[in-house]
XYZ file of C-alpha atoms in Angstrom:
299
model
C 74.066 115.913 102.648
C 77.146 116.531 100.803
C 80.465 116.645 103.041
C 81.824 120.038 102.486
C 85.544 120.331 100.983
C 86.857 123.314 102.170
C 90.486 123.275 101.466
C 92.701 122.698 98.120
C 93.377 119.762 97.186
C 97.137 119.043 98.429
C 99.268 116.799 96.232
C 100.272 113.429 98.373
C 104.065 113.479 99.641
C 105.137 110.324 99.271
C 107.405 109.303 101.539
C 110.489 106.407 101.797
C 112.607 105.563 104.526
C 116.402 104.108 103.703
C 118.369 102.435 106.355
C 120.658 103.927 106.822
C 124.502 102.225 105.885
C 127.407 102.719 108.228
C 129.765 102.633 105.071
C 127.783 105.483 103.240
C 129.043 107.373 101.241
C 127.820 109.967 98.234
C 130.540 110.698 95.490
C 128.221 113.594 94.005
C 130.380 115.801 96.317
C 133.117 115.526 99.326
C 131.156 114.160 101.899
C 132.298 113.647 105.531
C 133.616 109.723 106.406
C 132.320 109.948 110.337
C 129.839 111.714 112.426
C 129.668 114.967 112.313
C 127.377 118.006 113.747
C 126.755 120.460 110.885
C 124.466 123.290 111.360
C 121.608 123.752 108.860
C 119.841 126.882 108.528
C 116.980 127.139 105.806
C 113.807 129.060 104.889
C 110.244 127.119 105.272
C 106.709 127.632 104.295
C 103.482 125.862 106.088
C 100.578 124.784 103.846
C 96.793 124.902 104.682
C 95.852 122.617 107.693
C 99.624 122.167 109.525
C 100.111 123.011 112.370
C 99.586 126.281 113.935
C 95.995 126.295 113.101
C 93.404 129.419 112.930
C 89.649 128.425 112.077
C 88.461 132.151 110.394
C 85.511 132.646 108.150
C 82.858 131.861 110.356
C 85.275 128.550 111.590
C 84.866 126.961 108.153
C 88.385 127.618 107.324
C 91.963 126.345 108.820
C 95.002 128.523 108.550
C 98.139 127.513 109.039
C 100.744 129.828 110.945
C 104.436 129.306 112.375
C 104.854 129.581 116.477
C 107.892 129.930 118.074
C 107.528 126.955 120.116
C 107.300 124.509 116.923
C 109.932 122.106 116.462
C 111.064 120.602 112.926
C 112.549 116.935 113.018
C 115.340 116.238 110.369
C 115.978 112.573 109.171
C 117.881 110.662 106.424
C 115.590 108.005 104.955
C 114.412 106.571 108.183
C 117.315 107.901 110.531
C 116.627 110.875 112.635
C 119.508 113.431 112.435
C 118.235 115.957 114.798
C 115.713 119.037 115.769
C 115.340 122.602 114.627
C 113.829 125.394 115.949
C 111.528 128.211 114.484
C 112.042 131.459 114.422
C 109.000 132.919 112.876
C 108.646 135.558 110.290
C 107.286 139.241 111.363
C 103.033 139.234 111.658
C 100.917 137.880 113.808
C 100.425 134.725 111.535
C 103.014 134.170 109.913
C 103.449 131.067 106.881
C 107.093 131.671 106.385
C 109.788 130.960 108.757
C 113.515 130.274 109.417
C 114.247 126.945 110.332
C 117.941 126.613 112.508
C 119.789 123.610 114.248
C 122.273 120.899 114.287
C 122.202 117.763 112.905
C 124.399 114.746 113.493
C 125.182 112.887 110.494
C 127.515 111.026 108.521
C 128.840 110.997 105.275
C 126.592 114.247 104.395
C 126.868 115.546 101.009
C 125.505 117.865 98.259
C 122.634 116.751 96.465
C 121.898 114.709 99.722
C 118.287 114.786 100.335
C 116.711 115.331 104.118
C 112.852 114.678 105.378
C 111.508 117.377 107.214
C 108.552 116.433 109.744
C 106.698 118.517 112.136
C 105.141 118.149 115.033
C 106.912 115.460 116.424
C 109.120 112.482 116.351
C 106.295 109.941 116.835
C 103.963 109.306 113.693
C 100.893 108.556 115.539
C 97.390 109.239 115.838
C 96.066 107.356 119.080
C 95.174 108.931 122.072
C 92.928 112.124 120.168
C 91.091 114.541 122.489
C 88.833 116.111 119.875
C 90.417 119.501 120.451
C 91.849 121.749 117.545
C 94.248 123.714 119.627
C 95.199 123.429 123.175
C 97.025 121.058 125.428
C 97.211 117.549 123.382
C 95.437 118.590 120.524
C 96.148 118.349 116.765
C 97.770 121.023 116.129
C 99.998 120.111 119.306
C 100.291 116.207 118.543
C 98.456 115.672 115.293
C 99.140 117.892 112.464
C 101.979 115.972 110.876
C 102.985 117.607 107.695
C 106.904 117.023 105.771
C 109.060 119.057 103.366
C 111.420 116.729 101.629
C 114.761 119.306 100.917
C 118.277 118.847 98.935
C 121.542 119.927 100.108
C 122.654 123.181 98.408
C 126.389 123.125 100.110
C 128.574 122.267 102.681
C 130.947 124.577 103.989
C 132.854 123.436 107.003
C 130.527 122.504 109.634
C 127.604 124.697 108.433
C 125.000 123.361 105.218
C 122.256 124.772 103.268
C 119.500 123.164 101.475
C 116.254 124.296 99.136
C 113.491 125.621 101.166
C 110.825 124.007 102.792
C 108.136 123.422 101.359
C 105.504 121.271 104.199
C 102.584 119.506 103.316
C 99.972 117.330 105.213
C 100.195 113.515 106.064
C 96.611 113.706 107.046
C 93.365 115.634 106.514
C 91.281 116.937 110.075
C 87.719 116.214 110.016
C 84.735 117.838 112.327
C 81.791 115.603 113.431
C 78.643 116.923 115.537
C 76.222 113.999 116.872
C 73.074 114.543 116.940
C 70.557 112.059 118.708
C 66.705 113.106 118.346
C 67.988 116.045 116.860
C 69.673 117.452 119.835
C 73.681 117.398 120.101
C 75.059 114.793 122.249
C 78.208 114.897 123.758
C 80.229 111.897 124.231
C 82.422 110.648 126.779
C 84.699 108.573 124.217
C 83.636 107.592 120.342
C 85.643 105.780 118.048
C 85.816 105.958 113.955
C 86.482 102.793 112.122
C 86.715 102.621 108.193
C 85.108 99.602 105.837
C 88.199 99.866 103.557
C 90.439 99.179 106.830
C 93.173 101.840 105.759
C 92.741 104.211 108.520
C 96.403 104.316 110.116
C 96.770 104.428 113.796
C 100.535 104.994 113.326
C 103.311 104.878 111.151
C 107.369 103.662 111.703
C 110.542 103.008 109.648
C 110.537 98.897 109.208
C 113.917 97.587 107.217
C 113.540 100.488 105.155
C 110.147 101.401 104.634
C 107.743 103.607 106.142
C 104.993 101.070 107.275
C 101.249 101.724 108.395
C 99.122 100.364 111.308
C 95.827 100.131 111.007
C 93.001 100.269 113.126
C 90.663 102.026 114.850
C 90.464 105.573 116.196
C 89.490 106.109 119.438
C 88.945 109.799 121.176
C 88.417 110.705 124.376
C 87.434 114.188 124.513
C 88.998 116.305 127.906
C 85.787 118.807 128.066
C 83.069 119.598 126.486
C 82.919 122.007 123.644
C 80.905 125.111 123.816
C 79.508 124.354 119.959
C 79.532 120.178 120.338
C 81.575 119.829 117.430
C 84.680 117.673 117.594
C 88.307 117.662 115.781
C 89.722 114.467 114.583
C 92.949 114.069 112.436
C 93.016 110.943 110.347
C 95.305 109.704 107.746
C 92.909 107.485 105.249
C 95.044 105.918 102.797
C 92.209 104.404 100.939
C 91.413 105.596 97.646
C 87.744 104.693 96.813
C 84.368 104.901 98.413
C 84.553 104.316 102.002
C 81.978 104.230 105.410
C 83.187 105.549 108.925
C 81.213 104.118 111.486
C 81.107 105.088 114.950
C 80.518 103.870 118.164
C 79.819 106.444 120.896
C 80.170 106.060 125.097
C 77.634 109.465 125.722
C 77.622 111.571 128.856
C 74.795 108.930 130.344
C 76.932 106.137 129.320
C 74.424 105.112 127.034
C 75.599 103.317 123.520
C 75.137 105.271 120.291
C 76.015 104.330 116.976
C 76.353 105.737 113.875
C 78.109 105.837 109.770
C 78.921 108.412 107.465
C 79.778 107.603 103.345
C 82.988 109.135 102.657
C 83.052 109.588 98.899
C 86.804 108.602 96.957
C 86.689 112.415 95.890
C 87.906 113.453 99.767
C 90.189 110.544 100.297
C 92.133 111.220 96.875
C 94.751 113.369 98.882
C 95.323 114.692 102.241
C 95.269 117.973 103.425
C 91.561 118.778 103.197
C 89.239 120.230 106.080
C 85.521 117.804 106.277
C 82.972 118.987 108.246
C 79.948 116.689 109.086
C 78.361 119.132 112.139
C 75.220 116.885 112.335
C 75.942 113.289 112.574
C 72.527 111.418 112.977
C 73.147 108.865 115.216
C 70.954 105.684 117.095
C 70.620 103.610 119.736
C 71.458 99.967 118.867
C 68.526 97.380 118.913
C 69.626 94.224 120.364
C 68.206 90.719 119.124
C 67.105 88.512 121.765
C 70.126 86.879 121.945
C 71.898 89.715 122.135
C 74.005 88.669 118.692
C 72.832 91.679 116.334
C 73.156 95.678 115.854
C 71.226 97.573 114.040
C 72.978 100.146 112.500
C 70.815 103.309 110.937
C 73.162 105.245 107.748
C 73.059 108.929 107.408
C 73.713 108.813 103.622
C 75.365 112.286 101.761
C-alpha cells in the first residue's frame, strides 16, 4: 500500500542561528548603538499544513488559516526579539494576515534579516496527544512553520520588512492500527525511525540550530470517533527509512508494528501522510524472554 502524498511538495527552509554580538553593528544603513523597542508591522501568508488547520475533502486535505489568537515569535539568528500578534484578514479562513508588535533589539538596520516562527517559542515535539486541533494539539503546539524577512526601513522607532512568507519545519502524519483487522485504540504508542533522524527538539547551541533525536512518544487524551491519530514529526533523513511502533492498547496489552517510509516523502517537509490501517502484532517472546518478533506491513 502506497502512503498517500497529499500536499505539495514545500521547499526546505533552512535555517541558522547567529549569536548574537553585543558590539553589533550593520554599516548597510544607520543602525541603532543600544536597545531599542521598534515596532514592526508587516503582511504574512500561511502555507499548506501550518497552523490553523481545516481537514476538507472528505478529511484528506489540511488547510491552513490565520486565528486571532496566533502568536508570531521574532528572532535575530538565535536571539529572540519579541512577539506579534495577528490580526487576520476578512473570511472565515483566511491565509493572509497582518502581523503587529514590538521588538527589542539592538543595532537594527536595513537589509537586517529577522526569523519568523509560529506557534511558539519552544521547538519541540514531545509530549503529542494525537489530536489535530484542540487543547495541546498540533496545530496548538506542533505546527511550527518560519518566514525568514529583510528590513525594508527604519523610521524612528517604527520598521518594515518584506512579507511573510511561512513554511513548515515538519510534515503531520495519520496512523490507524489495526489488530485482527479491527481498529485498536491505544493508551500511549511511540514512533522510532531506523535512520535515527527523527528530532524530538531543536535549540540555538553557540550559533547553530541543533537537533535532538529520539523517539516520539504520544499519549492520546480521548479516543477518536474514527481511530485515526495525528502526529507531527520533523524527519530530517533523506533516504529510505522504517517507523516502528510500539503500542500500550486500551487492555494494556503490547502491540507492535513498522511502516517503510520511502525517501520520496522525507525529501521536504510540509506534506500530509496518511497510513489509516496500520497492521499491527502481538510480540512473540523466546523462552528467555530475549527476542521480538516484529511482523512489516510493507507499501
Amino acid at each position: 500500500m502506497k502512503i498517500r502524498l497529499l500536499f505539495t511538495s514545500i521547499l526546505i527552509l533552512t535555517l541558522a542561528c547567529q549569536r548574537e554580538d553585543p558590539n553589533y553593528k550593520d554599516l548597510s544603513d544607520k543602525a541603532t548603538e543600544a536597545d531599542s523597542v521598534f515596532t514592526l508591522t508587516l503582511t504574512a501568508t500561511k502555507g499548506n499544513g501550518t497552523k490553523a488547520l481545516n481537514l476538507v475533502n472528505g478529511g484528506n486535505t489540511i488547510n491552513a488559516y490565520w486565528i486571532g489568537t496566533d502568536k508570531v515569535k521574532v528572532y535575530r539568528g538565535g536571539t529572540y526579539l519579541g512577539t506579534l500578534d495577528v490580526s487576520p484578514a476578512d473570511g472565515e479562513k483566511p491565509t493572509t494576515a497582518t502581523l503587529n508588535g514590538t521588538i527589542t533589539v539592538s543595532g537594527l538596520a536595513k537589509n537586517n534579516t529577522l526569523l519568523l516562527r509560529i506557534p511558539r517559542e519552544n521547538w519541540d515535539y514531545t509530549g503529542q496527544n494525537g489530536a489535530l486541533t484542540g487543547a495541546n494539539s498540533i496545530e496548538e503546539k506542533y505546527s511550527y512553520a518560519s518566514a525568514v524577512v529583510t528590513v525594508n526601513s527604519i523610521m524612528g522607532s517604527s520598521a518594515t520588512t518584506t512579507n511573510a512568507n511561512f513554511v513548515n519545519d515538519q510534515s503531520i502524519y495519520r496512523f490507524g492500527f489495526k489488530f485482527n483487522d479491527s481498529y485498536i485504540n491505544p493508551k500511549d504508542f511511540t514512533i522510532s525511525a531506523s535512520q535515527g533522524k527523527l528530532v524530538q527538539s531543536i535549540s540555538c547551541v553557540e550559533g547553530l540550530w541543533v537537533p535532538l533525536y529520539g523517539a516520539i512518544s504520544v499519549t492520546p487524551a480521548a479516543v477518536p470517533a474514527d481511530n485515526l491519530y495525528y502526529i507531527s514529526l520533523r524527519n530530517e533523513s533523506t533516504a529510505d527509512d522504517t517507523y516502528s511502533f510500539v503500542i500500550t492498547g486500551a487492555d494494556n496489552a503490547l502491540y507492535v508494528a513498522s511502516k517503510t517510509i520511502p525517501a520520496s516523502v522525507l525529501d521536504a517537509p510540509g506534506k500530509f501522510i496518511g497510513s489509516n490501517n496500520v497492521t499491527v502484532t502481538q510480540p512473540l517472546f523466546s523462552p528467555k524472554g530475549t527476542e521480538i518478533t516484529f511482523q512489516t506491513d510493507v507499501y
